[in-house]
Amino acid sequence: MSQTPTTQRQYQLQRSGDAPAVLKLVEAPVRQPGNHEILVRVRAVSLNRRDVYVKLGHYPGPKPATLVPLSDGAGEVIATGSGVTRVRPGDRVAAIFFQQWLEGRPRPEYMASALGGGIDGMLSQYVTLNENGVVKLPASLSWEEAATLPCAGVTAWNALVTRGRTQPGDFVLLLGTGGVSITGLQLAHALGARPIVTSSSNEKLARARELGAFSAINYRDSPDWEQAVRAATGGAGVQQALEVGGKGTLPKTLACLGAGGHVALIGGLSSFGGEIPSGQLMGNNATASGIYVGSRADFEALLAFLEKHPIHPAIDQVFDFEKAAAAYDYLDSGALFGKVVIRL
Ligand SMILES: NC(=O)c1ccc[n+]([C@@H]2O[C@H](COP(=O)([O-])OP(=O)(O)OC[C@H]3O[C@@H](n4cnc5c(N)ncnc54)[C@H](OP(=O)(O)O)[C@@H]3O)[C@@H](O)[C@H]2O)c1
């Protein structure tokens, strides 16, 4: 085996009791790859809203005293353990969110395999993963672009395509201009659909139009924004909605849904929860899906689509590794449009 490093710099969330965790940069050992494992030199990672919840201790699941944060990262395979056949040194890869959900239906036990949640994540110079826990990247994606995809990209893909079966011409509702919504906008546009974006900022709405938004609505200026969404569809309503707002937005999102529409229940930016009116969905032949990221097969389907439709994920800011705390602050500031990346 070629020479591999034995120590590295790594971020850890260090937690004591119920208090928010503290982000610390530490020297840590590099674990050499064992049977069916690979060692990856991480080149870029991205943040999701979930990573803020994890740091605060507001995310469901275990809250270990020490956790390497972040689910999303891309890098180069630099060493492989015995028996590895899926990748080789030199391959460019991204990690999959649930290390054990490879394809098909999820199983409850897969949920504990989420990087940066149930197990150590990607904010580390090197990570040791099972060979099954990565996808190979197309040359068209930079490290930074690839690092935006494992959570937000796969979630948007699962919502729009795997579960939503979006068709050309469909109206697609996207709430706000964060990571899932802007990736969803870019994918919906590439699918030939008509994205309708809401935001609290006219400047962000202008940027959404540049990325292909068919209609752009300021939800702060128009508290009854569901009426503006309906009007933008000619009154018929949307065929797809990526519901990231949660309790505060769900009733309005459902009011936007047209006959035969699909709402993907994804997030809780206002707070998690909300009622599903069964009669309304039934009468409309509408579908509501709970979406929790997706499988490796979803990620591979997304990458195959991106090879044919060379979208460049909208990256707002790229931070240096030493400035990881500033990246968290930026994500939390409300200023972001699309994705926040850290380069290693
Ligand atoms: N189920 C899953 O698999 C999954 C996967 C990824 C994310 N999520 C969840 O989905 C949500 C979005 O995640 P994200 O990472 O995309 O978030 P993010 O990047 O942090 O998005 C933040 C943006 O959302 C908009 N926003 C905030 N509050 C809003 C509200 N009440 N109504 C409408 N828009 C609002 C704002 O856009 P403007 O500044 O334009 O107003 C804000 O800039 C989070 O709750 C996250 O936990 C779930």
Short mmCIF file of C-alpha atoms and ligand atoms in Angstrom, two decimals:
data_model
loop_
_atom_site.label_atom_id
_atom_site.label_comp_id
_atom_site.label_asym_id
_atom_site.label_seq_id
_atom_site.Cartn_x
_atom_site.Cartn_y
_atom_site.Cartn_z
CA MET A 1 0.00 0.00 0.00
CA SER A 2 1.25 3.51 -0.78
CA GLN A 3 2.15 5.73 2.17
CA THR A 4 -0.90 7.18 3.86
CA PRO A 5 -0.95 9.77 6.63
CA THR A 6 -1.38 8.65 10.21
CA THR A 7 -2.70 11.92 11.66
CA GLN A 8 -4.95 14.65 10.36
CA ARG A 9 -6.87 17.76 11.29
CA GLN A 10 -10.50 17.10 12.03
CA TYR A 11 -13.46 19.06 13.38
CA GLN A 12 -15.42 17.60 16.23
CA LEU A 13 -18.66 18.71 17.86
CA GLN A 14 -17.95 18.35 21.55
CA ARG A 15 -21.04 18.17 23.72
CA SER A 16 -21.67 18.18 27.42
CA GLY A 17 -25.20 17.47 28.62
CA ASP A 18 -28.03 19.30 26.82
CA ALA A 19 -26.00 22.43 25.95
CA PRO A 20 -25.26 23.20 22.25
CA ALA A 21 -22.12 21.43 21.08
CA VAL A 22 -18.86 23.35 20.55
CA LEU A 23 -17.05 23.03 17.21
CA LYS A 24 -13.36 22.22 17.82
CA LEU A 25 -10.50 21.67 15.37
CA VAL A 26 -8.34 18.82 16.69
CA GLU A 27 -5.48 16.53 15.68
CA ALA A 28 -6.90 13.04 15.19
CA PRO A 29 -5.59 9.69 13.98
CA VAL A 30 -6.32 8.53 10.43
CA ARG A 31 -7.92 5.11 10.59
CA GLN A 32 -6.37 2.86 7.95
CA PRO A 33 -8.92 1.08 5.73
CA GLY A 34 -9.83 -2.45 6.78
CA ASN A 35 -11.60 -5.18 4.85
CA HIS A 36 -13.93 -3.59 2.22
CA GLU A 37 -13.02 -0.09 3.43
CA ILE A 38 -11.51 2.87 1.61
CA LEU A 39 -9.60 5.95 2.72
CA VAL A 40 -10.77 9.22 1.15
CA ARG A 41 -8.90 12.54 1.12
CA VAL A 42 -11.81 14.95 1.53
CA ARG A 43 -11.63 17.98 -0.81
CA ALA A 44 -14.90 19.79 -0.14
CA VAL A 45 -17.90 19.51 2.17
CA SER A 46 -21.20 21.37 2.32
CA LEU A 47 -23.55 22.39 5.11
CA ASN A 48 -27.25 21.74 5.45
CA ARG A 49 -29.78 23.21 7.87
CA ARG A 50 -29.67 19.83 9.62
CA ASP A 51 -26.05 20.48 10.61
CA VAL A 52 -27.13 23.53 12.60
CA TYR A 53 -29.86 21.46 14.31
CA VAL A 54 -27.28 18.74 15.13
CA LYS A 55 -24.89 21.32 16.65
CA LEU A 56 -27.68 22.81 18.77
CA GLY A 57 -28.79 19.34 19.91
CA HIS A 58 -32.19 19.79 18.22
CA TYR A 59 -31.88 16.88 15.78
CA PRO A 60 -33.52 13.53 16.59
CA GLY A 61 -31.23 10.59 17.36
CA PRO A 62 -28.15 10.04 19.49
CA LYS A 63 -26.19 13.00 20.83
CA PRO A 64 -22.70 11.62 21.44
CA ALA A 65 -20.15 13.58 23.48
CA THR A 66 -17.93 13.77 20.39
CA LEU A 67 -19.08 13.72 16.75
CA VAL A 68 -17.39 14.63 13.46
CA PRO A 69 -20.10 16.75 11.82
CA LEU A 70 -21.56 17.07 8.29
CA SER A 71 -23.03 14.47 5.96
CA ASP A 72 -21.93 15.94 2.66
CA GLY A 73 -18.47 15.66 1.20
CA ALA A 74 -16.47 14.76 -1.89
CA GLY A 75 -12.88 13.66 -2.29
CA GLU A 76 -10.32 11.32 -3.76
CA VAL A 77 -9.83 7.67 -2.86
CA ILE A 78 -6.20 7.40 -1.74
CA ALA A 79 -6.07 3.86 -0.36
CA THR A 80 -8.21 0.74 -0.30
CA GLY A 81 -8.37 -2.16 2.14
CA SER A 82 -8.53 -5.82 1.23
CA GLY A 83 -11.39 -7.06 -0.91
CA VAL A 84 -12.39 -3.65 -2.31
CA THR A 85 -13.77 -3.88 -5.87
CA ARG A 86 -16.11 -0.85 -6.30
CA VAL A 87 -13.46 1.89 -6.40
CA ARG A 88 -9.71 2.36 -6.90
CA PRO A 89 -7.14 4.85 -5.66
CA GLY A 90 -7.51 8.02 -7.71
CA ASP A 91 -11.29 7.72 -8.10
CA ARG A 92 -13.29 10.87 -7.37
CA VAL A 93 -16.18 10.05 -5.04
CA ALA A 94 -18.89 11.55 -2.84
CA ALA A 95 -20.17 9.91 0.32
CA ILE A 96 -23.81 8.82 0.53
CA PHE A 97 -25.93 10.27 3.34
CA PHE A 98 -27.16 6.96 4.81
CA GLN A 99 -24.12 4.75 4.55
CA GLN A 100 -26.29 1.61 4.57
CA TRP A 101 -29.20 2.63 2.31
CA LEU A 102 -28.01 1.43 -1.06
CA GLU A 103 -31.28 0.86 -2.95
CA GLY A 104 -34.93 -0.04 -2.63
CA ARG A 105 -37.04 0.73 0.41
CA PRO A 106 -35.35 2.12 3.51
CA ARG A 107 -35.17 -0.04 6.62
CA PRO A 108 -35.32 1.39 10.13
CA GLU A 109 -31.77 0.21 10.88
CA TYR A 110 -30.36 2.28 7.97
CA MET A 111 -31.32 5.51 9.73
CA ALA A 112 -28.52 5.12 12.30
CA SER A 113 -25.96 5.13 9.46
CA ALA A 114 -26.37 8.84 8.61
CA LEU A 115 -23.01 10.62 8.37
CA GLY A 116 -22.62 13.50 10.81
CA GLY A 117 -25.63 12.27 12.81
CA GLY A 118 -25.68 8.61 13.79
CA ILE A 119 -22.00 8.21 12.89
CA ASP A 120 -18.96 10.45 12.34
CA GLY A 121 -19.24 12.66 9.26
CA MET A 122 -17.15 14.45 6.66
CA LEU A 123 -15.63 17.60 8.25
CA SER A 124 -12.25 15.93 8.39
CA GLN A 125 -9.22 15.85 6.11
CA TYR A 126 -9.55 12.06 5.75
CA VAL A 127 -12.48 9.68 6.20
CA THR A 128 -12.51 5.88 6.26
CA LEU A 129 -15.71 4.52 4.73
CA ASN A 130 -17.11 1.21 3.56
CA GLU A 131 -16.63 0.87 -0.20
CA ASN A 132 -20.44 0.73 -0.54
CA GLY A 133 -20.82 4.15 1.05
CA VAL A 134 -19.71 6.25 -1.93
CA VAL A 135 -20.71 7.10 -5.51
CA LYS A 136 -18.28 7.87 -8.33
CA LEU A 137 -18.40 11.43 -9.64
CA PRO A 138 -18.63 12.61 -13.23
CA ALA A 139 -15.75 14.79 -14.43
CA SER A 140 -18.22 17.66 -15.05
CA LEU A 141 -18.60 18.30 -11.30
CA SER A 142 -15.96 20.17 -9.31
CA TRP A 143 -15.20 19.03 -5.75
CA GLU A 144 -17.26 21.94 -4.42
CA GLU A 145 -20.23 21.21 -6.69
CA ALA A 146 -20.20 17.50 -5.89
CA ALA A 147 -20.11 18.25 -2.17
CA THR A 148 -23.48 20.03 -2.41
CA LEU A 149 -25.34 16.93 -3.56
CA PRO A 150 -25.49 14.08 -0.99
CA CYS A 151 -28.25 15.60 1.18
CA ALA A 152 -29.92 18.54 -0.59
CA GLY A 153 -29.41 17.16 -4.11
CA VAL A 154 -30.58 13.63 -3.38
CA THR A 155 -33.55 14.94 -1.36
CA ALA A 156 -34.66 17.20 -4.22
CA TRP A 157 -34.14 14.37 -6.74
CA ASN A 158 -36.08 11.87 -4.62
CA ALA A 159 -38.93 14.38 -4.19
CA LEU A 160 -39.08 15.47 -7.82
CA VAL A 161 -38.26 12.30 -9.71
CA THR A 162 -38.21 9.04 -7.70
CA ARG A 163 -41.38 9.83 -5.80
CA GLY A 164 -42.80 12.82 -7.68
CA ARG A 165 -42.38 11.63 -11.29
CA THR A 166 -42.19 15.24 -12.47
CA GLN A 167 -43.19 15.71 -16.12
CA PRO A 168 -42.16 18.48 -18.54
CA GLY A 169 -44.54 21.41 -18.11
CA ASP A 170 -45.37 20.60 -14.47
CA PHE A 171 -45.55 23.55 -12.10
CA VAL A 172 -43.14 22.95 -9.19
CA LEU A 173 -43.41 24.98 -5.97
CA LEU A 174 -40.16 25.69 -4.09
CA LEU A 175 -40.20 27.50 -0.74
CA GLY A 176 -37.38 29.91 0.06
CA THR A 177 -33.96 29.93 -1.53
CA GLY A 178 -31.98 27.51 0.65
CA GLY A 179 -30.09 24.39 -0.40
CA VAL A 180 -32.96 21.99 -1.10
CA SER A 181 -35.14 24.59 -2.82
CA ILE A 182 -32.49 26.01 -5.13
CA THR A 183 -31.21 22.56 -6.08
CA GLY A 184 -34.86 21.65 -6.67
CA LEU A 185 -35.27 24.74 -8.85
CA GLN A 186 -32.26 23.80 -10.97
CA LEU A 187 -33.39 20.18 -11.36
CA ALA A 188 -37.02 21.13 -12.09
CA HIS A 189 -35.87 23.57 -14.79
CA ALA A 190 -33.63 20.90 -16.36
CA LEU A 191 -36.57 18.46 -16.31
CA GLY A 192 -38.56 20.92 -18.43
CA ALA A 193 -40.88 21.81 -15.55
CA ARG A 194 -41.95 25.32 -14.49
CA PRO A 195 -40.48 26.24 -11.10
CA ILE A 196 -42.32 28.73 -8.88
CA VAL A 197 -40.06 30.09 -6.13
CA THR A 198 -40.94 32.04 -2.98
CA SER A 199 -38.47 34.11 -0.96
CA SER A 200 -38.35 36.88 1.61
CA SER A 201 -35.89 38.77 -0.62
CA ASN A 202 -36.48 40.40 -4.01
CA GLU A 203 -32.76 40.21 -4.74
CA LYS A 204 -32.81 36.43 -4.21
CA LEU A 205 -35.94 36.15 -6.36
CA ALA A 206 -34.07 37.89 -9.18
CA ARG A 207 -31.28 35.30 -8.84
CA ALA A 208 -33.89 32.51 -8.88
CA ARG A 209 -35.27 33.88 -12.16
CA GLU A 210 -31.75 33.75 -13.64
CA LEU A 211 -31.67 30.04 -12.74
CA GLY A 212 -34.92 29.40 -14.59
CA ALA A 213 -37.76 30.27 -12.19
CA PHE A 214 -41.00 30.64 -14.15
CA SER A 215 -42.50 32.75 -11.38
CA ALA A 216 -40.98 34.37 -8.27
CA ILE A 217 -43.08 35.51 -5.30
CA ASN A 218 -42.05 37.46 -2.20
CA TYR A 219 -43.73 35.63 0.73
CA ARG A 220 -43.01 38.52 3.10
CA ASP A 221 -44.65 41.17 0.90
CA SER A 222 -47.48 38.76 -0.02
CA PRO A 223 -48.59 36.93 3.15
CA ASP A 224 -51.30 35.25 1.03
CA TRP A 225 -48.64 33.92 -1.30
CA GLU A 226 -50.65 30.75 -2.02
CA GLN A 227 -53.03 32.93 -4.04
CA ALA A 228 -50.14 34.30 -6.10
CA VAL A 229 -48.87 30.76 -6.70
CA ARG A 230 -52.29 29.63 -7.91
CA ALA A 231 -52.56 32.69 -10.14
CA ALA A 232 -49.13 31.90 -11.65
CA THR A 233 -50.48 28.47 -12.69
CA GLY A 234 -53.54 29.98 -14.33
CA GLY A 235 -55.63 28.81 -11.37
CA ALA A 236 -55.01 25.07 -11.75
CA GLY A 237 -52.42 24.72 -8.99
CA VAL A 238 -49.00 23.07 -8.93
CA GLN A 239 -48.27 19.43 -9.74
CA GLN A 240 -45.27 19.26 -7.38
CA ALA A 241 -44.40 21.00 -4.12
CA LEU A 242 -41.17 20.63 -2.13
CA GLU A 243 -42.45 21.43 1.38
CA VAL A 244 -39.45 22.55 3.42
CA GLY A 245 -41.26 25.10 5.62
CA GLY A 246 -43.16 22.70 7.88
CA LYS A 247 -45.94 23.67 10.25
CA GLY A 248 -46.06 27.35 9.28
CA THR A 249 -46.26 26.79 5.53
CA LEU A 250 -47.94 23.40 5.04
CA PRO A 251 -51.56 24.66 4.88
CA LYS A 252 -50.60 27.23 2.24
CA THR A 253 -48.54 24.72 0.29
CA LEU A 254 -51.50 22.33 0.24
CA ALA A 255 -53.71 25.18 -0.96
CA CYS A 256 -51.34 25.52 -3.95
CA LEU A 257 -51.61 21.85 -4.90
CA GLY A 258 -53.52 21.09 -8.09
CA ALA A 259 -55.49 17.97 -9.03
CA GLY A 260 -53.26 14.90 -9.06
CA GLY A 261 -50.49 16.91 -7.43
CA HIS A 262 -47.70 15.63 -5.20
CA VAL A 263 -46.38 17.29 -2.07
CA ALA A 264 -43.01 16.12 -0.76
CA LEU A 265 -42.88 16.58 3.02
CA ILE A 266 -39.25 17.48 3.58
CA GLY A 267 -38.57 20.11 6.19
CA GLY A 268 -39.46 22.24 9.15
CA LEU A 269 -37.89 25.67 8.66
CA SER A 270 -40.79 27.24 10.59
CA SER A 271 -41.05 24.15 12.85
CA PHE A 272 -41.65 20.50 12.10
CA GLY A 273 -45.21 19.19 11.97
CA GLY A 274 -48.56 20.17 10.49
CA GLU A 275 -51.85 18.49 9.62
CA ILE A 276 -52.48 16.46 6.47
CA PRO A 277 -56.13 17.00 5.42
CA SER A 278 -57.02 13.55 4.10
CA GLY A 279 -60.33 14.66 2.56
CA GLN A 280 -58.66 17.42 0.56
CA LEU A 281 -55.96 15.09 -0.75
CA MET A 282 -58.50 12.38 -1.53
CA GLY A 283 -60.82 14.75 -3.37
CA ASN A 284 -57.87 16.03 -5.39
CA ASN A 285 -56.33 12.64 -6.14
CA ALA A 286 -53.23 14.19 -4.59
CA THR A 287 -50.27 12.44 -2.94
CA ALA A 288 -48.19 13.38 0.09
CA SER A 289 -44.80 11.69 0.50
CA GLY A 290 -42.50 11.79 3.48
CA ILE A 291 -38.99 12.20 2.09
CA TYR A 292 -35.81 11.49 4.06
CA VAL A 293 -32.92 12.10 1.64
CA GLY A 294 -32.69 8.89 -0.43
CA SER A 295 -30.61 5.87 -1.33
CA ARG A 296 -27.33 5.39 -3.17
CA ALA A 297 -29.42 4.40 -6.21
CA ASP A 298 -31.17 7.79 -6.04
CA PHE A 299 -27.78 9.52 -5.89
CA GLU A 300 -26.50 7.53 -8.87
CA ALA A 301 -29.63 8.37 -10.88
CA LEU A 302 -29.11 12.06 -10.03
CA LEU A 303 -25.48 11.91 -11.18
CA ALA A 304 -26.49 10.18 -14.45
CA PHE A 305 -29.00 13.01 -15.02
CA LEU A 306 -26.35 15.63 -14.32
CA GLU A 307 -24.05 14.06 -16.90
CA LYS A 308 -26.73 14.66 -19.53
CA HIS A 309 -27.89 18.02 -18.14
CA PRO A 310 -24.73 19.77 -16.94
CA ILE A 311 -26.21 21.88 -14.15
CA HIS A 312 -23.76 23.64 -11.89
CA PRO A 313 -25.19 23.61 -8.35
CA ALA A 314 -25.65 27.15 -7.02
CA ILE A 315 -22.87 27.70 -4.50
CA ASP A 316 -23.25 30.91 -2.53
CA GLN A 317 -20.05 30.97 -0.44
CA VAL A 318 -16.94 28.82 -0.17
CA PHE A 319 -15.08 28.94 3.17
CA ASP A 320 -11.58 27.71 3.99
CA PHE A 321 -11.26 24.70 6.30
CA GLU A 322 -9.97 26.92 9.11
CA LYS A 323 -13.14 29.05 8.85
CA ALA A 324 -15.68 26.25 9.37
CA ALA A 325 -17.32 28.11 12.27
CA ALA A 326 -17.93 31.09 9.97
CA ALA A 327 -19.62 28.75 7.47
CA TYR A 328 -22.05 27.63 10.19
CA ASP A 329 -22.72 31.26 11.10
CA TYR A 330 -23.31 32.19 7.46
CA LEU A 331 -25.80 29.34 6.97
CA ASP A 332 -27.64 30.47 10.07
CA SER A 333 -27.64 34.17 9.11
CA GLY A 334 -30.45 33.85 6.56
CA ALA A 335 -28.26 35.47 3.90
CA LEU A 336 -27.60 32.30 1.95
CA PHE A 337 -28.83 31.48 -1.55
CA GLY A 338 -28.30 27.82 -2.42
CA LYS A 339 -25.36 26.10 -0.80
CA VAL A 340 -22.52 26.88 1.61
CA VAL A 341 -19.30 24.94 1.00
CA ILE A 342 -16.04 24.42 2.90
CA ARG A 343 -12.91 23.64 0.87
CA LEU A 344 -10.25 21.39 2.38
N1 LIG B 1 -36.24 15.33 4.83
C1 LIG B 1 -35.02 15.44 4.34
O1 LIG B 1 -34.45 14.49 3.82
C2 LIG B 1 -34.36 16.78 4.35
C3 LIG B 1 -33.21 17.00 3.58
C4 LIG B 1 -32.68 18.28 3.57
C5 LIG B 1 -33.27 19.28 4.32
N2 LIG B 1 -34.35 19.00 5.08
C6 LIG B 1 -35.03 20.04 5.85
O2 LIG B 1 -35.55 20.97 4.90
C7 LIG B 1 -35.47 22.29 5.41
C8 LIG B 1 -34.62 23.11 4.45
O3 LIG B 1 -33.29 22.67 4.52
P1 LIG B 1 -32.13 23.45 3.74
O4 LIG B 1 -30.84 22.80 4.14
O5 LIG B 1 -32.48 23.59 2.31
O6 LIG B 1 -32.27 24.87 4.46
P2 LIG B 1 -31.46 26.21 4.23
O7 LIG B 1 -30.51 26.01 3.10
O8 LIG B 1 -30.92 26.62 5.53
O9 LIG B 1 -32.63 27.20 3.76
C9 LIG B 1 -32.88 28.40 4.43
C10 LIG B 1 -33.81 29.28 3.57
O10 LIG B 1 -35.14 28.82 3.66
C11 LIG B 1 -36.03 29.93 3.59
N3 LIG B 1 -36.95 29.97 4.73
C12 LIG B 1 -36.66 30.05 6.03
N4 LIG B 1 -37.78 30.06 6.74
C13 LIG B 1 -38.81 29.97 5.86
C14 LIG B 1 -40.20 29.95 5.98
N5 LIG B 1 -40.81 30.00 7.17
N6 LIG B 1 -40.94 29.85 4.84
C15 LIG B 1 -40.35 29.77 3.63
N7 LIG B 1 -39.01 29.80 3.47
C16 LIG B 1 -38.27 29.89 4.57
C17 LIG B 1 -35.19 31.19 3.56
O11 LIG B 1 -35.19 31.60 2.20
P3 LIG B 1 -35.30 33.16 1.79
O12 LIG B 1 -34.10 33.81 2.43
O13 LIG B 1 -35.24 33.13 0.31
O14 LIG B 1 -36.59 33.69 2.33
C18 LIG B 1 -33.84 30.71 4.05
O15 LIG B 1 -32.79 31.43 3.48
C19 LIG B 1 -34.88 22.16 6.82
O16 LIG B 1 -35.91 22.08 7.75
C20 LIG B 1 -34.13 20.84 6.76
O17 LIG B 1 -33.99 20.23 8.01
C21 LIG B 1 -34.90 17.77 5.12
#
